[in-house]
Amino acid sequence: MKPQSPPQVDLLGRLTGSGPKRILALDGGGIRGVITLGLLERLESVLQNLHGNPDLRLADYFDLIGGTSTGAIIAAGLSVGMSTAEVGAAYLKLGASILSRRKMKVWQSILDENPLREGLKSYLGEIRMGDPDIRTGLCIVAKRADTNSTWPLHNHPTGKFYGENRSLLLREVVRASAAAPFYFVPEKLDIGGGVRGLFVDGAVSLSDNPAWLLFSVATLKGYSFRWPTGADRLLLVSVGTGTWPWEDDRRQRKDKRSWDWILSVPQMMMKDASEQTELLLQYLSRSPTARHIDEEVGTLDEDMLTGEPALSYLRYNVSLDRATLERLGLKRLVNKLGDIQDMASTKSVDALTQIGQASAGQIDPGHFPASFNITR
């Protein structure tokens, strides 16, 4: 599913040219990516109105789009110039297909990967990481299981590993990023030199929320982007898939069995990593969306690690709890919170759609400095 007649883009010129740069980072979270899509529809509309261009796509505005797992699926479609509506339609079809096919051999994985492979082929076709179909910078976050290393696979033409990355099928790279252990078997990718790496879901790393990793890719000298920092030079928009307060009963937590702990510890670590990412980016910016991190540090409004802001940072997410649903006028969904929070529940799609749409009002046109308006 390609956009019709995509304009030719000088990708290297875009990535190395002067002027401010813009990054879009999309979290993992399984089927809760439906929330991300609701927020992105509003983001696309806001940017279209700011630029007076109803045909503007997120790939036109953002110079680097990246994601982990379900965020990688969405990022890939956006990067080839699809509208959020087009990505949303493909995503819902894909989600319904892959979550409905369970495996008999559950000691390998509980979901059959074939619907995911087939769906990604229909969605992304034969596009490769180095193809001109990709209209902007793209970074897909995966975890190489056989070396226990996090891989930000990107398409910068002067990147150190671009020679190996450019020939990889985009759908296979996305499949690697979404190969959640327990749910899917790992993905093997030909990484050059006759080596096939074994990859699993990028959420197994510290980058389920990939915003800090994308900031690093964009600015560290070891990567090829080397974009300058500054509140008027670098914008990072980070979009989540929903979060919620951890409120386990103390006695239930104390009496958990060993296998219950095995299942809950990864979730605990991913939540901590995401919150640390938010803390670091708030520490480097004066964000109008700054979140109350905890009772001790608050929103970090009196803290600035770098003296002057290193970037403009926006974070959009929604808390999946009773109080928030009631505030959004969605009290009728409170009794479905278990399914809503479950990243693999096909029962929750309609509810997640409503939550994404209802929470999208947090995206304010005033959040976007005029210095980041596109002029090309």
XYZ file of C-alpha atoms in Angstrom:
376
model
C 0.000 0.000 0.000
C 2.052 2.934 -1.285
C 1.041 6.602 -1.436
C 0.084 7.644 -4.960
C 2.832 9.376 -6.977
C 5.099 10.257 -4.026
C 7.255 13.301 -4.679
C 10.969 12.687 -5.178
C 12.898 13.590 -2.039
C 16.578 14.388 -1.752
C 16.894 12.457 1.508
C 20.584 13.176 2.083
C 20.034 16.869 1.395
C 17.122 16.921 3.794
C 19.017 15.163 6.577
C 22.198 17.209 6.228
C 20.739 20.596 5.320
C 20.812 23.591 7.627
C 17.774 24.675 9.560
C 15.789 23.178 12.430
C 15.086 19.461 12.570
C 12.033 17.583 13.835
C 11.780 14.072 15.336
C 8.688 11.909 15.906
C 9.110 8.999 18.365
C 6.437 6.317 18.746
C 6.202 3.927 21.723
C 5.612 0.193 21.715
C 2.522 -1.258 23.356
C 0.835 -3.868 21.165
C -2.724 -3.174 20.067
C -2.714 -0.052 22.237
C -1.058 1.559 19.226
C -4.674 2.417 18.367
C -4.321 5.187 20.978
C -1.201 6.442 19.205
C -3.156 6.626 15.956
C -5.874 8.742 17.551
C -3.250 11.176 18.813
C -1.450 11.218 15.456
C -4.642 12.048 13.567
C -4.981 15.156 15.703
C -1.251 15.946 15.292
C -1.542 15.702 11.512
C -4.617 17.970 11.516
C -2.898 20.562 13.736
C 0.152 20.671 11.462
C -2.002 20.894 8.330
C -3.834 23.884 9.795
C -0.622 25.568 10.955
C 0.789 25.323 7.435
C -2.442 25.940 5.542
C -1.912 22.674 3.675
C -4.591 19.952 3.923
C -2.342 17.551 1.999
C 0.580 17.779 4.430
C 1.726 14.415 5.760
C 3.744 13.756 8.898
C 6.614 12.632 6.655
C 6.651 16.158 5.189
C 7.062 17.751 8.614
C 9.257 15.331 10.544
C 12.850 14.782 9.398
C 13.195 11.594 11.453
C 10.376 9.225 12.367
C 11.113 6.243 14.575
C 9.361 3.640 16.643
C 9.554 0.458 18.632
C 7.366 -2.597 17.997
C 3.823 -1.358 17.326
C 5.354 2.120 17.020
C 7.662 0.752 14.307
C 4.655 -0.518 12.339
C 3.091 2.939 12.426
C 6.377 4.780 11.790
C 7.087 2.728 8.668
C 3.786 3.665 7.044
C 4.171 7.321 7.925
C 7.712 7.399 6.533
C 6.550 6.432 3.027
C 4.068 9.298 3.000
C 0.853 7.601 4.091
C -1.692 9.755 5.874
C -2.599 8.831 9.443
C -5.975 7.612 8.157
C -4.263 5.267 5.679
C -1.897 3.956 8.328
C -4.800 3.513 10.742
C -6.848 1.451 8.292
C -3.891 -0.816 7.523
C -2.974 -1.100 11.209
C -6.453 -2.184 12.324
C -6.629 -4.793 9.586
C -3.193 -6.082 10.549
C -3.977 -6.146 14.261
C -7.206 -8.096 13.829
C -5.403 -10.654 11.687
C -2.335 -11.306 13.827
C -4.041 -11.415 17.219
C -6.669 -13.918 16.116
C -4.237 -16.658 15.085
C -3.006 -18.674 18.056
C -0.439 -21.454 17.822
C -0.841 -25.012 18.969
C 2.900 -25.277 19.778
C 2.798 -22.662 22.522
C 6.299 -23.557 23.730
C 7.589 -21.663 20.651
C 5.214 -18.681 20.737
C 1.526 -18.177 21.344
C 0.839 -16.305 18.089
C 1.349 -17.492 14.514
C 3.782 -15.095 12.821
C 2.514 -15.800 9.290
C -0.418 -13.342 9.426
C 2.033 -10.697 10.634
C 4.430 -11.437 7.770
C 1.622 -11.462 5.200
C 0.034 -8.318 6.602
C 3.316 -6.398 6.612
C 3.941 -7.478 3.003
C 0.547 -6.105 1.989
C 1.243 -2.907 3.966
C 4.846 -2.208 2.914
C 5.367 -4.363 -0.169
C 8.950 -4.749 -1.377
C 10.237 -1.406 -0.072
C 13.779 -1.636 1.250
C 15.437 0.562 3.857
C 17.452 2.417 1.198
C 14.612 2.940 -1.292
C 13.443 6.429 -2.304
C 9.886 5.433 -1.328
C 10.940 6.355 2.215
C 10.510 10.118 2.170
C 12.169 11.001 5.467
C 14.644 9.751 8.028
C 13.446 6.461 9.515
C 14.695 4.567 12.571
C 13.302 1.172 13.582
C 14.323 -0.042 17.049
C 14.968 -3.773 17.485
C 16.897 -5.937 19.936
C 19.530 -8.330 18.659
C 19.027 -11.323 20.940
C 22.197 -13.216 20.030
C 24.417 -10.298 21.120
C 22.024 -8.674 23.637
C 22.392 -5.300 21.900
C 19.847 -2.639 20.969
C 19.865 -1.799 17.260
C 18.488 1.495 15.918
C 18.250 0.507 12.239
C 18.098 3.729 10.220
C 18.311 4.959 6.641
C 20.831 7.811 6.782
C 22.750 7.476 3.491
C 26.134 8.135 5.142
C 25.466 5.917 8.150
C 28.243 3.543 9.204
C 26.064 0.500 8.495
C 23.970 1.934 5.673
C 25.604 -0.435 3.184
C 24.144 -3.366 5.106
C 20.867 -1.681 6.116
C 19.873 -0.313 2.714
C 19.044 -3.731 1.199
C 16.941 -4.945 4.127
C 13.239 -5.232 3.377
C 11.402 -2.670 5.476
C 8.691 -5.188 6.333
C 11.291 -7.611 7.719
C 12.946 -4.901 9.814
C 9.532 -3.936 11.223
C 8.721 -7.598 11.862
C 12.009 -7.851 13.836
C 11.060 -4.833 15.951
C 7.636 -6.375 16.665
C 8.842 -9.909 17.460
C 7.783 -9.810 21.098
C 9.174 -12.826 22.994
C 6.413 -15.217 24.089
C 4.074 -13.783 21.427
C 6.227 -14.342 18.301
C 9.340 -16.268 17.318
C 12.444 -14.102 16.662
C 13.257 -12.686 13.218
C 16.505 -13.441 11.386
C 18.026 -10.576 9.402
C 20.982 -10.725 7.014
C 23.280 -8.109 8.513
C 26.169 -8.534 6.069
C 29.300 -10.622 5.898
C 27.268 -13.805 5.734
C 25.940 -13.209 9.266
C 22.267 -13.548 10.155
C 21.371 -11.793 13.382
C 18.503 -12.975 15.588
C 16.182 -10.104 16.518
C 13.335 -9.655 18.971
C 11.015 -6.831 19.936
C 12.740 -3.508 20.594
C 10.661 -3.196 23.759
C 12.910 -5.826 25.368
C 15.544 -3.075 25.487
C 15.289 0.181 27.437
C 13.637 1.763 24.383
C 10.002 0.699 24.473
C 9.677 4.482 24.633
C 12.325 5.255 21.973
C 12.437 9.039 22.434
C 15.798 9.149 24.238
C 17.359 6.706 21.766
C 16.144 8.808 18.823
C 17.494 11.968 20.462
C 20.833 10.150 20.795
C 20.758 8.938 17.173
C 20.040 12.477 16.011
C 22.795 14.184 18.015
C 25.667 11.839 18.929
C 28.734 12.086 16.712
C 28.917 8.299 16.375
C 25.782 8.433 14.256
C 25.556 10.295 10.957
C 22.787 12.795 11.676
C 24.814 15.042 14.027
C 21.996 17.564 14.326
C 22.691 20.620 16.483
C 20.794 21.017 19.721
C 18.822 23.983 21.020
C 15.200 24.899 21.702
C 14.889 26.464 18.234
C 17.029 23.861 16.455
C 15.622 20.479 17.504
C 12.003 19.422 18.155
C 11.145 15.986 19.528
C 7.497 14.852 19.661
C 6.984 11.626 21.616
C 3.679 9.713 21.468
C 2.676 6.939 23.861
C 0.283 4.002 23.881
C -1.221 4.624 27.297
C 0.065 4.157 30.815
C -1.512 3.640 34.219
C -0.649 3.804 37.926
C 0.731 0.606 39.430
C -1.724 -0.144 42.218
C -1.342 -3.816 43.104
C -2.682 -4.802 46.486
C 0.299 -5.128 48.866
C -0.797 -8.511 50.149
C -1.354 -9.861 46.629
C 2.078 -8.611 45.604
C 3.722 -10.192 48.643
C 2.036 -13.549 48.003
C 2.805 -13.717 44.287
C 4.129 -16.996 43.020
C 7.478 -17.204 41.259
C 5.982 -17.440 37.750
C 3.795 -14.402 38.474
C 6.948 -12.425 39.209
C 8.548 -13.668 35.982
C 5.629 -12.216 34.029
C 5.462 -8.914 35.931
C 9.167 -7.993 36.146
C 9.548 -7.090 32.412
C 6.556 -4.760 32.689
C 8.074 -3.148 35.772
C 11.382 -2.565 33.981
C 9.734 -1.159 30.820
C 7.694 1.263 32.921
C 10.810 2.432 34.775
C 12.744 2.861 31.505
C 9.952 4.916 29.960
C 9.706 7.179 33.005
C 13.481 7.635 33.021
C 13.304 8.681 29.368
C 10.655 11.272 30.209
C 12.698 12.545 33.155
C 15.844 12.959 31.037
C 14.066 14.810 28.235
C 12.269 17.104 30.663
C 15.662 17.708 32.314
C 16.944 18.974 28.940
C 13.962 21.138 27.973
C 11.243 23.561 29.045
C 8.334 21.473 27.873
C 4.724 22.717 27.876
C 3.693 19.070 28.282
C 6.041 18.328 31.221
C 4.612 15.551 33.376
C 4.709 15.236 37.165
C 7.357 12.502 37.429
C 7.001 11.735 41.134
C 6.446 13.427 44.496
C 10.134 14.258 44.906
C 11.219 15.819 41.598
C 7.841 17.014 40.320
C 7.939 18.306 36.727
C 11.611 19.429 36.890
C 10.501 22.981 36.147
C 13.413 24.319 38.268
C 16.002 21.978 36.756
C 18.000 22.298 33.544
C 20.908 19.943 32.919
C 22.458 21.937 30.069
C 22.019 25.529 31.248
C 19.968 26.314 28.143
C 17.365 23.919 26.697
C 18.884 21.323 24.397
C 15.630 20.798 22.517
C 11.917 21.497 22.344
C 10.188 18.407 23.734
C 6.533 17.392 23.578
C 5.100 14.213 25.088
C 1.543 13.058 24.391
C 0.047 10.087 26.222
C -2.999 9.159 28.305
C -3.428 7.415 31.646
C -5.645 4.336 31.423
C -7.340 4.553 34.797
C -10.831 5.152 36.155
C -10.370 8.835 36.969
C -8.978 9.688 33.518
C -11.708 7.798 31.667
C -14.348 9.618 33.696
C -12.669 12.973 32.983
C -12.690 12.177 29.266
C -16.403 11.383 29.374
C -15.734 7.654 28.941
C -17.093 6.339 32.247
C -18.838 3.554 30.301
C -15.426 2.036 29.566
C -14.274 1.723 33.180
C -15.443 -1.879 33.446
C -13.266 -2.742 30.411
C -9.992 -1.479 31.890
C -8.493 -4.981 32.013
C -8.901 -5.447 28.266
C -7.896 -1.844 27.554
C -4.582 -2.264 29.358
C -3.898 -5.648 27.712
C -1.592 -5.121 24.726
C -2.898 -8.259 22.964
C -6.670 -8.049 23.501
C -8.783 -7.844 20.343
C -11.755 -6.959 22.549
C -10.352 -3.503 23.262
C -10.036 -1.947 19.783
C -13.262 0.087 19.870
C -12.536 1.316 23.396
C -8.951 2.238 22.498
C -10.201 4.148 19.454
C -12.533 6.185 21.651
C -9.757 6.867 24.171
C -7.331 7.987 21.454
C -9.866 10.385 19.984
C -11.029 11.721 23.352
C -7.487 12.377 24.599
C -6.252 14.002 21.377
C -7.336 17.458 22.529
C -4.125 17.680 24.553
C -2.271 18.423 21.299
C -2.342 22.215 21.228
C -1.205 24.215 18.166
C 0.514 26.565 20.607
C 2.932 23.787 21.543
C 4.702 24.073 18.175
C 7.172 26.978 17.924
C 6.997 28.909 14.664
C 10.727 28.282 14.222
C 9.840 24.691 13.262
C 7.372 25.599 10.512
C 8.458 24.029 7.230
C 9.190 26.327 4.302
C 10.248 23.861 1.594
